[in-house]
Amino acid sequence: MLTRTQWGFIALIVAGVLAPHLGVYPTFLMKCWCLALFACAFNLLLGYTGLLSFGHAAFIGAAGYIAGYSIKAWGLSPELGILAGTAFAGVLGYLFGSLAIRRAGIYFAMITLALAQMLYFVWLQMKFTGGEDGLQGVPRGKLFGVIDLADTLNLYYFVFAIFIVGFLLIYRTIHSPFGQVLKSIRENEPRAISLGYDVDKYKLLAFVLSAALAGLAGATKTVVFQLASLTDAHWHTSGEVVLMTLLGGLGTVFGPVVGAFVVVGLQNQLADKVGSWVQVIMGAIFVVCVLAFRRGIVGEWMTLFSRKR
Amino acid sequence: MPLQSEFILETCELTKAFKGFVAVSSVNLKVKRGSIHALIGPNGAGKTTTFNLLTKFLAPTSGTITFNGADITSEKPAEIARRGIVRSFQISATFPHLTVLENVRIGLQRELGTSFHFWKSEKSLEQLNGRAMELLESVDLASFAKTVTVELPYGRKRALEIATTLALDPELMLLDEPTQGMGHEDVGRVVDLIRKVSANRTILMVEHNLGVVADLSDTITVLARGAVLAEGPYSEVSKNPLVLEAYVGSEQQ
């Protein structure tokens, strides 16, 4: 008998494989998968460790620039470029994390925000990022030198595979001995300390993992759109990932994926109809979510399901 | 193993001042190995501050703390936990959204050395289930193993907390008001439990309920205004005129 999570995972794979053949625009889907991975990485930190970072834009943005630059200027293959971006985000996560985890709660959030803003202005000033114009014209290249990513379907399945790998890694982390300690820190930090755990080291590793996976999402997104821009590094992106995670369901495995699809989907649908009112509508959704269904879409659905049984 | 002295924990002139207010002043405490030692005193006497100094959740202004002959004054709370000093908290300290079994396993799993292994399945922790169930049985919680902790009644949560503490097999257990906020029957259950787990280890507790203190402790230290007022077995301390005055005095306020 399969568990609910396993059913959910099968449904996710089937939907991901079939979607581009059912008339859904592949580029839209690829953006969704990238942001879903970003939200899942964020959820690892907020939902399972209890750390609210308000600077995750730094990681998705930085990895985008590094991947874009290394592919465009150094001629790296797409997979190596993505790895370079991911590694850079991981190192950045180590630096930011080492500073931020010394404080808790709102101070932690503020330090991450401040560091991310600092980095935003670094990107704005540096030559190679193209400033306001962004780093444009990143070639998609050939995956492993064989598979041509200029073909949209090839690219789609490459992106989907990256999402699945990232998603599985996060799932395993949550359900590992390390994940158990993370949950204990989320639930009662002084108690975890009194049981002999150096909680700061655990928080730091969680932060680095989350940053690297957010970087993986950012680097992949750059290959998809052939562009790394300031938008991703902007604090707006840090706020959006909070919205996606809360809307979908904080601390649930599938919640951030659902949240990312809903947010990106709405933005796509509404952008040409209501213009900049999109932001207002997003804000309203956020308020309704916090007031009416705090567990998020997946969280509320799971509660409903377990009550019926 | 160094020659074991009679005292497992000693403090020398332990002092803590908060911005001019001296909460704990020159406390010299000696906890005898294998005993149950209680720390009592009227409200504001500095019991909880002393407790937090001993467990390193607060840093002392001056003075030293020695455990098994080693100076632990400047160690971190997690470090002293690994040395074998494990504390409990005033309000029950559990991991509410984990199951009862998982709670105890958190106490056990550090020894496996895989606590940073994020790539390993949590099934690798199942080898600890047998030991965890034994611990749960010892506090009468075996039938609740799969319950999510938040659903346990209060007295049971305290029992779970003790089981989790026992998972570390501590040499010295520090209990912060173990019967606080409990009904009469639960108090009896916890007293029995403390007596049971005190075999082969030392217990230092802060406790308000004098009945519990009289019943359990070998030695009592009475604190008042941050300083040691009296020390000795209950029969002696309870007749000490200074102690009576401190208690009666505080009740009149």
Coordinates of C-alpha atoms in Angstrom, one line a residue:
Chain A
M1 CA 0.0 0.0 0.0
L2 CA 1.4 3.3 -1.0
T3 CA 1.4 6.3 1.4
R4 CA -0.2 9.6 0.6
T5 CA 3.2 11.1 0.0
Q6 CA 4.1 8.4 -2.5
W7 CA 0.8 8.9 -4.4
G8 CA 1.5 12.6 -4.4
F9 CA 4.9 12.0 -5.8
I10 CA 3.6 9.7 -8.6
A11 CA 1.0 12.3 -9.5
L12 CA 3.7 15.0 -9.6
I13 CA 5.9 12.9 -12.0
V14 CA 3.0 12.0 -14.3
A15 CA 1.8 15.6 -14.4
G16 CA 5.3 16.9 -15.0
V17 CA 6.0 14.4 -17.9
L18 CA 2.6 14.9 -19.6
A19 CA 2.0 18.6 -19.1
P20 CA 3.9 19.9 -22.2
H21 CA 1.9 17.5 -24.4
L22 CA -1.4 18.7 -23.0
G23 CA -1.0 22.1 -24.5
V24 CA 0.6 23.9 -21.5
Y25 CA 3.2 26.4 -22.6
P26 CA 6.6 24.8 -21.8
T27 CA 8.4 28.0 -20.9
F28 CA 5.7 28.8 -18.4
L29 CA 6.1 25.3 -16.9
M30 CA 9.8 25.6 -16.7
K31 CA 9.5 28.9 -14.8
C32 CA 7.1 27.1 -12.4
W33 CA 9.5 24.2 -11.8
C34 CA 12.4 26.6 -11.1
L35 CA 10.4 28.7 -8.6
A36 CA 8.8 25.5 -7.1
L37 CA 12.3 24.3 -6.4
F38 CA 13.2 27.7 -4.9
A39 CA 10.1 27.6 -2.7
C40 CA 10.9 24.0 -1.6
A41 CA 14.5 25.0 -0.6
F42 CA 13.0 28.0 1.3
N43 CA 10.6 25.6 3.0
L44 CA 13.4 23.4 4.2
L45 CA 14.6 26.4 6.3
L46 CA 11.3 28.0 7.4
G47 CA 9.0 25.0 7.5
Y48 CA 11.4 22.4 9.0
T49 CA 14.0 24.5 10.9
G50 CA 11.9 27.4 11.9
L51 CA 14.3 30.0 10.4
L52 CA 12.6 32.9 8.4
S53 CA 15.2 34.2 5.9
F54 CA 14.2 37.3 4.2
G55 CA 17.2 37.3 1.9
H56 CA 16.8 34.2 -0.3
A57 CA 16.7 36.4 -3.4
A58 CA 20.5 36.7 -2.9
F59 CA 21.0 33.0 -3.6
I60 CA 18.7 32.6 -6.6
G61 CA 20.0 35.9 -8.0
A62 CA 23.7 35.2 -7.5
A63 CA 23.6 31.7 -8.9
G64 CA 21.9 33.1 -11.9
Y65 CA 24.7 35.6 -12.6
I66 CA 27.4 33.1 -12.0
A67 CA 25.9 30.4 -14.1
G68 CA 25.1 32.9 -16.9
Y69 CA 28.5 34.4 -16.9
S70 CA 30.4 31.1 -16.7
I71 CA 28.4 29.8 -19.7
K72 CA 28.5 32.9 -21.7
A73 CA 32.1 34.2 -21.1
W74 CA 34.0 31.0 -20.3
G75 CA 32.0 28.7 -22.6
L76 CA 31.1 26.2 -19.9
S77 CA 28.5 23.6 -20.8
P78 CA 25.1 24.2 -19.3
E79 CA 25.4 21.4 -16.6
L80 CA 28.8 22.8 -15.4
G81 CA 27.5 26.3 -15.5
I82 CA 24.5 25.3 -13.3
L83 CA 26.9 23.5 -11.0
A84 CA 29.1 26.6 -10.7
G85 CA 26.1 28.7 -9.9
T86 CA 24.8 26.3 -7.3
A87 CA 28.3 26.0 -5.6
F88 CA 28.6 29.8 -5.5
A89 CA 25.2 30.0 -3.8
G90 CA 26.3 27.4 -1.3
V91 CA 29.4 29.3 -0.4
L92 CA 27.4 32.5 -0.2
G93 CA 25.0 30.6 2.1
Y94 CA 27.8 29.6 4.3
L95 CA 29.0 33.2 4.7
F96 CA 25.5 34.7 5.2
G97 CA 24.5 31.9 7.4
S98 CA 27.5 32.2 9.7
L99 CA 26.6 35.8 10.3
A100 CA 22.9 35.5 10.5
I101 CA 22.4 32.4 12.7
R102 CA 24.0 34.2 15.7
R103 CA 20.7 36.0 16.1
A104 CA 17.2 34.6 16.2
G105 CA 13.7 35.6 15.1
I106 CA 13.2 39.1 13.6
Y107 CA 16.9 39.9 13.9
F108 CA 17.8 36.8 11.8
A109 CA 15.4 37.9 9.1
M110 CA 16.7 41.5 9.1
I111 CA 20.4 40.4 8.8
T112 CA 19.5 38.1 5.9
L113 CA 17.6 41.0 4.3
A114 CA 20.5 43.5 4.8
L115 CA 23.1 41.1 3.4
A116 CA 20.9 40.4 0.4
Q117 CA 20.4 44.1 -0.3
M118 CA 24.1 44.6 -0.1
L119 CA 24.6 42.0 -2.7
Y120 CA 21.9 43.5 -4.9
F121 CA 23.8 46.8 -5.1
V122 CA 27.1 44.9 -5.8
W123 CA 25.4 43.3 -8.8
L124 CA 24.0 46.7 -9.9
Q125 CA 27.5 48.2 -9.9
M126 CA 29.5 45.4 -11.4
K127 CA 30.3 45.5 -15.0
F128 CA 29.7 41.8 -16.0
T129 CA 26.1 41.7 -14.8
G130 CA 25.0 44.3 -17.3
G131 CA 23.5 46.4 -14.5
E132 CA 19.9 47.3 -15.2
D133 CA 19.9 45.5 -18.6
G134 CA 20.9 42.2 -17.0
L135 CA 23.2 39.6 -18.4
Q136 CA 21.7 38.8 -21.7
G137 CA 22.1 36.2 -24.4
V138 CA 23.3 33.3 -22.4
P139 CA 23.6 30.4 -24.9
R140 CA 21.6 27.2 -23.9
G141 CA 24.3 25.0 -25.4
K142 CA 24.4 21.2 -25.5
L143 CA 23.8 19.1 -22.4
F144 CA 26.8 16.8 -21.8
G145 CA 27.8 18.0 -25.3
V146 CA 25.1 15.8 -26.9
I147 CA 21.6 16.9 -26.2
D148 CA 20.7 20.2 -27.8
L149 CA 18.9 22.4 -25.3
A150 CA 17.8 24.8 -28.0
D151 CA 15.0 22.3 -28.5
T152 CA 12.3 23.3 -26.1
L153 CA 11.1 19.8 -25.1
N154 CA 14.7 18.7 -24.4
L155 CA 15.2 21.7 -22.2
Y156 CA 11.8 21.1 -20.5
Y157 CA 12.7 17.6 -19.5
F158 CA 16.2 18.7 -18.3
V159 CA 14.6 21.4 -16.1
F160 CA 12.0 18.9 -14.8
A161 CA 14.7 16.4 -14.0
I162 CA 16.6 19.0 -12.0
F163 CA 13.5 19.9 -10.1
I164 CA 12.9 16.2 -9.2
V165 CA 16.5 15.7 -8.1
G166 CA 16.3 18.8 -5.9
F167 CA 12.9 17.9 -4.6
L168 CA 14.0 14.4 -3.7
L169 CA 17.1 15.7 -1.9
I170 CA 15.0 18.0 0.2
Y171 CA 12.5 15.2 0.9
R172 CA 15.4 13.0 2.0
T173 CA 16.9 15.7 4.2
I174 CA 13.6 16.2 5.9
H175 CA 13.4 12.5 6.6
S176 CA 16.9 11.9 7.7
P177 CA 18.6 11.8 11.1
F178 CA 19.7 15.4 10.4
G179 CA 16.1 16.3 9.6
Q180 CA 15.0 14.9 12.9
V181 CA 17.4 17.2 14.7
L182 CA 16.2 20.1 12.6
K183 CA 12.6 19.5 13.6
S184 CA 13.6 19.3 17.2
I185 CA 15.3 22.7 16.9
R186 CA 12.1 24.1 15.3
E187 CA 9.9 22.6 18.0
N188 CA 12.0 23.5 21.1
E189 CA 15.5 24.9 20.7
P190 CA 16.5 25.2 24.4
R191 CA 15.6 21.5 24.8
A192 CA 17.6 20.5 21.8
I193 CA 20.6 22.3 23.3
S194 CA 20.1 20.7 26.6
L195 CA 20.2 17.3 24.9
G196 CA 23.7 18.1 23.7
Y197 CA 23.1 19.4 20.2
D198 CA 25.2 22.4 19.0
V199 CA 22.1 23.9 17.3
D200 CA 24.1 26.6 15.5
K201 CA 26.0 24.0 13.4
Y202 CA 22.7 22.3 12.4
K203 CA 21.1 25.6 11.5
L204 CA 24.2 26.5 9.4
L205 CA 24.1 23.2 7.5
A206 CA 20.4 23.7 6.8
F207 CA 21.0 27.2 5.7
V208 CA 23.8 26.2 3.3
L209 CA 21.6 23.4 1.8
S210 CA 18.7 25.7 1.4
A211 CA 20.9 28.4 -0.2
A212 CA 22.6 25.9 -2.6
L213 CA 19.2 24.5 -3.7
A214 CA 17.8 28.0 -4.2
G215 CA 21.0 28.6 -6.3
L216 CA 20.3 25.5 -8.3
A217 CA 16.8 26.9 -9.1
G218 CA 18.3 30.3 -10.1
A219 CA 21.1 28.9 -12.3
T220 CA 18.5 26.7 -14.1
K221 CA 16.2 29.6 -14.6
T222 CA 19.1 31.5 -16.2
V223 CA 19.6 28.7 -18.7
V224 CA 15.9 28.7 -19.5
F225 CA 15.4 32.4 -20.1
Q226 CA 19.0 32.9 -21.3
L227 CA 19.1 35.9 -19.0
A228 CA 20.2 36.7 -15.5
S229 CA 18.7 40.0 -14.2
L230 CA 18.4 42.1 -11.1
T231 CA 14.8 41.1 -10.7
D232 CA 15.8 37.8 -9.1
A233 CA 18.2 39.5 -6.7
H234 CA 15.7 42.0 -5.7
W235 CA 14.0 41.8 -2.2
H236 CA 10.7 41.4 -4.0
T237 CA 11.8 37.8 -4.8
S238 CA 12.5 37.1 -1.1
G239 CA 9.0 38.2 -0.3
E240 CA 7.4 36.2 -3.2
V241 CA 9.0 33.0 -2.0
V242 CA 7.5 33.6 1.5
L243 CA 4.1 34.0 -0.2
M244 CA 4.5 30.8 -2.3
T245 CA 5.5 28.8 0.7
L246 CA 2.7 30.1 3.0
L247 CA 0.0 29.9 0.3
G248 CA 0.9 26.3 -0.6
G249 CA 1.4 25.1 2.9
L250 CA 4.4 25.7 5.3
G251 CA 6.1 22.6 6.5
T252 CA 4.4 20.3 4.0
V253 CA 6.3 18.5 1.3
F254 CA 4.1 19.5 -1.7
G255 CA 2.9 22.9 -0.4
P256 CA 5.6 25.0 -1.9
V257 CA 5.2 23.4 -5.3
V258 CA 1.5 24.1 -5.3
G259 CA 2.1 27.6 -4.0
A260 CA 4.7 28.3 -6.8
F261 CA 2.3 27.1 -9.5
V262 CA -0.6 29.2 -8.1
V263 CA 1.5 32.4 -7.8
V264 CA 3.3 32.1 -11.1
G265 CA 0.0 31.0 -12.8
L266 CA -1.9 34.0 -11.5
Q267 CA 0.9 36.4 -12.4
N268 CA 0.9 35.0 -15.9
Q269 CA -2.8 35.1 -16.3
L270 CA -3.3 38.5 -14.8
A271 CA -0.3 40.4 -16.1
D272 CA -1.8 41.4 -19.5
K273 CA -5.3 41.9 -18.1
V274 CA -4.9 44.1 -15.0
G275 CA -1.3 45.4 -15.3
S276 CA 0.3 46.5 -12.1
W277 CA -2.8 45.6 -10.2
V278 CA -1.2 42.1 -10.0
Q279 CA 0.8 43.2 -6.9
V280 CA -2.4 44.4 -5.2
I281 CA -4.2 41.1 -5.9
M282 CA -1.1 39.2 -4.6
G283 CA -1.2 41.2 -1.5
A284 CA -4.9 40.5 -1.0
I285 CA -4.4 36.8 -1.5
F286 CA -1.6 36.9 1.1
V287 CA -4.0 38.6 3.6
V288 CA -6.8 36.1 2.9
C289 CA -4.3 33.2 3.3
V290 CA -3.0 34.4 6.6
L291 CA -6.5 35.2 8.0
A292 CA -8.6 32.3 6.6
F293 CA -6.4 29.3 5.9
R294 CA -3.2 29.5 7.7
R295 CA -2.1 26.0 6.9
G296 CA -2.0 26.9 3.2
I297 CA -3.7 25.0 0.4
V298 CA -2.0 21.6 1.0
G299 CA -2.0 22.0 4.8
E300 CA -5.8 22.6 4.9
W301 CA -6.5 19.9 2.4
M302 CA -4.5 17.4 4.5
T303 CA -6.4 18.4 7.7
L304 CA -9.7 18.0 5.9
F305 CA -8.6 14.6 4.6
S306 CA -7.5 13.2 8.0
R307 CA -10.7 14.5 9.6
K308 CA -12.8 12.6 7.2
R309 CA -11.1 9.3 7.9
Chain B
M1 CA 39.0 8.2 35.1
P2 CA 40.2 10.6 37.7
L3 CA 39.8 9.7 41.4
Q4 CA 36.1 10.4 42.1
S5 CA 35.7 12.9 44.8
E6 CA 32.7 12.9 47.1
F7 CA 31.2 15.9 45.4
I8 CA 30.1 15.7 41.8
L9 CA 29.3 19.4 41.4
E10 CA 30.8 22.3 43.2
T11 CA 30.4 26.0 42.9
C12 CA 32.8 28.5 44.3
E13 CA 31.7 32.1 45.0
L14 CA 29.2 31.9 42.2
T15 CA 27.8 35.4 41.5
K16 CA 25.4 36.8 38.9
A17 CA 24.6 40.5 38.7
F18 CA 22.1 42.0 36.2
K19 CA 22.8 45.7 35.7
G20 CA 23.6 46.3 39.4
F21 CA 21.0 43.9 40.8
V22 CA 22.8 40.9 42.3
A23 CA 20.5 37.9 41.7
V24 CA 23.0 35.3 43.0
S25 CA 25.7 36.3 45.4
S26 CA 28.7 34.2 46.4
V27 CA 27.0 30.8 46.4
N28 CA 29.1 27.9 47.4
L29 CA 27.2 24.7 46.6
K30 CA 28.5 21.2 47.0
V31 CA 26.3 18.4 45.5
K32 CA 27.2 15.0 46.9
R33 CA 27.5 12.1 44.4
G34 CA 24.5 9.9 44.3
S35 CA 22.3 12.1 46.4
I36 CA 19.1 14.0 45.7
H37 CA 19.8 17.6 46.5
A38 CA 17.0 20.3 46.6
L39 CA 17.4 24.0 46.1
I40 CA 14.5 25.9 47.8
G41 CA 13.8 29.4 48.8
P42 CA 11.1 32.0 48.7
N43 CA 10.1 33.7 45.4
G44 CA 13.0 35.8 44.0
A45 CA 15.6 34.0 46.1
G46 CA 17.7 33.3 43.0
K47 CA 16.8 29.6 42.5
T48 CA 16.1 29.7 38.8
T49 CA 19.1 32.0 38.2
T50 CA 21.4 29.6 40.0
F51 CA 19.8 26.8 38.0
N52 CA 20.4 28.6 34.7
L53 CA 24.0 29.4 35.8
L54 CA 24.6 25.7 36.5
T55 CA 23.2 24.6 33.1
K56 CA 25.2 27.4 31.4
F57 CA 22.0 29.1 30.0
L58 CA 23.4 32.1 31.8
A59 CA 27.1 33.1 32.2
P60 CA 28.1 33.9 35.8
T61 CA 29.6 37.4 36.6
S62 CA 32.2 35.7 38.8
G63 CA 32.9 32.4 40.5
T64 CA 33.5 28.9 39.2
I65 CA 31.6 25.8 38.6
T66 CA 33.4 22.4 38.8
F67 CA 31.9 19.1 37.6
N68 CA 33.8 15.9 38.4
G69 CA 36.9 18.0 39.1
A70 CA 36.8 19.8 35.7
D71 CA 36.2 23.5 35.5
I72 CA 33.0 24.0 33.3
T73 CA 32.5 27.7 34.0
S74 CA 33.1 28.7 30.5
E75 CA 31.6 25.8 28.6
K76 CA 28.5 26.0 26.4
P77 CA 25.2 24.4 27.4
A78 CA 25.4 21.7 24.7
E79 CA 29.0 20.8 25.9
I80 CA 28.0 20.2 29.5
A81 CA 25.1 18.1 28.2
R82 CA 27.6 15.9 26.5
R83 CA 29.6 15.7 29.8
G84 CA 26.6 14.2 31.4
I85 CA 24.7 17.1 33.0
V86 CA 21.2 17.2 31.6
R87 CA 18.5 19.7 32.6
S88 CA 14.8 19.8 32.5
F89 CA 12.7 22.9 32.2
Q90 CA 10.0 24.6 34.3
I91 CA 7.4 24.3 31.6
S92 CA 7.5 20.8 30.1
A93 CA 10.1 20.7 27.4
T94 CA 9.0 18.3 24.7
F95 CA 9.0 18.4 20.9
P96 CA 5.2 18.8 20.6
H97 CA 4.7 17.9 16.9
L98 CA 6.9 14.8 17.0
T99 CA 5.6 11.5 18.2
V100 CA 6.4 10.3 21.7
L101 CA 8.8 7.7 20.3
E102 CA 10.6 10.3 18.2
N103 CA 11.0 12.6 21.2
V104 CA 13.0 9.9 23.1
R105 CA 14.9 9.0 19.9
I106 CA 16.2 12.6 19.6
G107 CA 17.8 12.0 23.0
L108 CA 19.3 8.7 21.8
Q109 CA 20.4 9.5 18.2
R110 CA 23.3 11.8 18.9
E111 CA 25.4 8.7 19.9
L112 CA 25.0 7.2 16.4
G113 CA 27.1 10.0 15.1
T114 CA 24.9 10.4 12.0
S115 CA 23.0 13.5 13.1
F116 CA 24.5 15.6 10.3
H117 CA 23.8 12.9 7.7
F118 CA 21.1 14.6 5.6
W119 CA 21.4 12.0 2.9
K120 CA 20.6 9.0 5.1
S121 CA 17.1 7.6 5.6
E122 CA 15.5 8.1 8.9
K123 CA 14.8 4.4 8.8
S124 CA 18.5 4.2 10.0
L125 CA 17.1 5.5 13.4
E126 CA 14.8 2.5 13.8
Q127 CA 17.7 0.5 15.4
L128 CA 17.1 2.8 18.4
N129 CA 13.4 1.9 18.8
G130 CA 14.0 -1.0 21.2
R131 CA 16.0 1.2 23.6
A132 CA 13.4 4.0 23.2
M133 CA 10.6 1.7 24.0
E134 CA 12.4 0.5 27.2
L135 CA 12.7 4.1 28.3
L136 CA 9.1 4.7 27.5
E137 CA 8.1 1.7 29.5
S138 CA 10.1 2.9 32.5
V139 CA 7.9 5.9 32.6
D140 CA 4.6 4.1 31.7
L141 CA 4.4 5.7 28.3
A142 CA 4.9 2.6 26.1
S143 CA 1.2 2.6 25.0
F144 CA 1.6 6.2 23.8
A145 CA 4.6 5.6 21.6
K146 CA 2.9 6.6 18.3
T147 CA 0.9 9.5 19.8
V148 CA 1.8 13.0 18.7
T149 CA 3.2 14.6 21.9
V150 CA 1.0 17.7 21.8
E151 CA -2.0 15.4 22.6
L152 CA -0.6 14.1 25.8
P153 CA -1.9 15.3 29.2
Y154 CA 0.4 17.5 31.1
G155 CA 1.6 15.0 33.7
R156 CA 2.5 12.6 30.8
K157 CA 4.5 15.2 29.1
R158 CA 6.6 15.6 32.2
A159 CA 7.1 11.9 32.2
L160 CA 8.2 12.0 28.6
E161 CA 10.6 14.8 29.4
I162 CA 12.2 12.6 32.0
A163 CA 12.4 9.6 29.6
T164 CA 14.1 11.8 27.0
T165 CA 16.6 13.1 29.7
L166 CA 17.3 9.5 30.7
A167 CA 18.1 8.6 27.1
L168 CA 21.4 10.5 27.6
D169 CA 22.0 8.4 30.8
P170 CA 23.2 11.6 32.6
E171 CA 25.4 11.4 35.7
L172 CA 23.7 14.5 37.0
M173 CA 20.1 15.4 36.3
L174 CA 19.0 19.0 37.0
L175 CA 15.2 19.3 37.4
D176 CA 13.6 22.7 37.4
E177 CA 10.4 22.5 39.4
P178 CA 9.4 19.0 38.3
T179 CA 6.0 19.1 39.9
Q180 CA 5.0 22.6 38.9
G181 CA 1.5 23.1 37.7
M182 CA 0.5 19.5 38.4
G183 CA -2.6 17.9 40.0
H184 CA -2.2 15.9 43.2
E185 CA -2.1 12.4 41.5
D186 CA 0.4 13.5 39.0
V187 CA 2.7 14.9 41.7
G188 CA 2.7 11.4 43.3
R189 CA 3.5 9.8 40.0
V190 CA 6.5 12.2 39.4
V191 CA 7.8 11.8 42.9
D192 CA 7.9 8.0 42.4
L193 CA 9.5 8.5 39.1
I194 CA 12.3 10.7 40.4
R195 CA 13.0 8.3 43.2
K196 CA 13.2 5.5 40.6
V197 CA 15.5 7.3 38.3
S198 CA 17.8 8.6 41.1
A199 CA 19.4 5.1 41.4
N200 CA 23.0 5.4 40.2
R201 CA 22.8 9.1 39.5
T202 CA 22.8 12.5 41.2
I203 CA 19.8 14.8 41.1
L204 CA 19.7 18.5 41.8
M205 CA 16.3 20.0 41.7
V206 CA 14.6 23.3 42.3
E207 CA 11.2 22.7 43.9
H208 CA 8.4 24.8 45.4
N209 CA 6.4 21.9 46.9
L210 CA 7.9 21.4 50.3
G211 CA 6.1 18.1 50.7
V212 CA 8.0 16.8 47.6
V213 CA 11.3 18.2 48.9
A214 CA 10.8 16.6 52.4
D215 CA 9.9 13.3 50.8
L216 CA 12.7 13.0 48.3
S217 CA 15.8 15.0 49.2
D218 CA 18.9 14.0 51.1
T219 CA 20.2 17.5 51.3
I220 CA 18.5 20.9 51.1
T221 CA 20.0 24.2 50.3
V222 CA 17.9 27.2 51.2
L223 CA 18.5 30.3 49.2
A224 CA 17.2 33.8 50.2
R225 CA 18.1 37.1 48.5
G226 CA 20.6 35.3 46.3
A227 CA 22.7 33.8 49.1
V228 CA 22.8 30.5 50.9
L229 CA 20.8 30.8 54.1
A230 CA 21.0 27.2 55.4
E231 CA 22.0 23.8 54.3
G232 CA 21.3 20.3 55.6
P233 CA 18.7 17.5 55.7
Y234 CA 15.1 18.5 55.9
S235 CA 14.7 17.7 59.6
E236 CA 17.4 20.3 60.4
V237 CA 16.6 22.9 57.8
S238 CA 12.9 23.0 58.6
K239 CA 13.7 23.9 62.3
N240 CA 16.2 26.6 61.4
P241 CA 14.8 29.9 62.7
L242 CA 16.4 31.9 59.8
V243 CA 14.6 29.7 57.3
L244 CA 11.3 30.0 59.0
E245 CA 11.7 33.7 59.1
A246 CA 12.5 33.9 55.4
Y247 CA 9.5 31.9 54.5
V248 CA 7.0 33.5 56.9
G249 CA 8.5 36.9 56.1
S250 CA 7.9 36.4 52.4
E251 CA 4.4 35.1 52.9
Q252 CA 3.4 38.2 54.8
Q253 CA 4.5 40.5 52.0

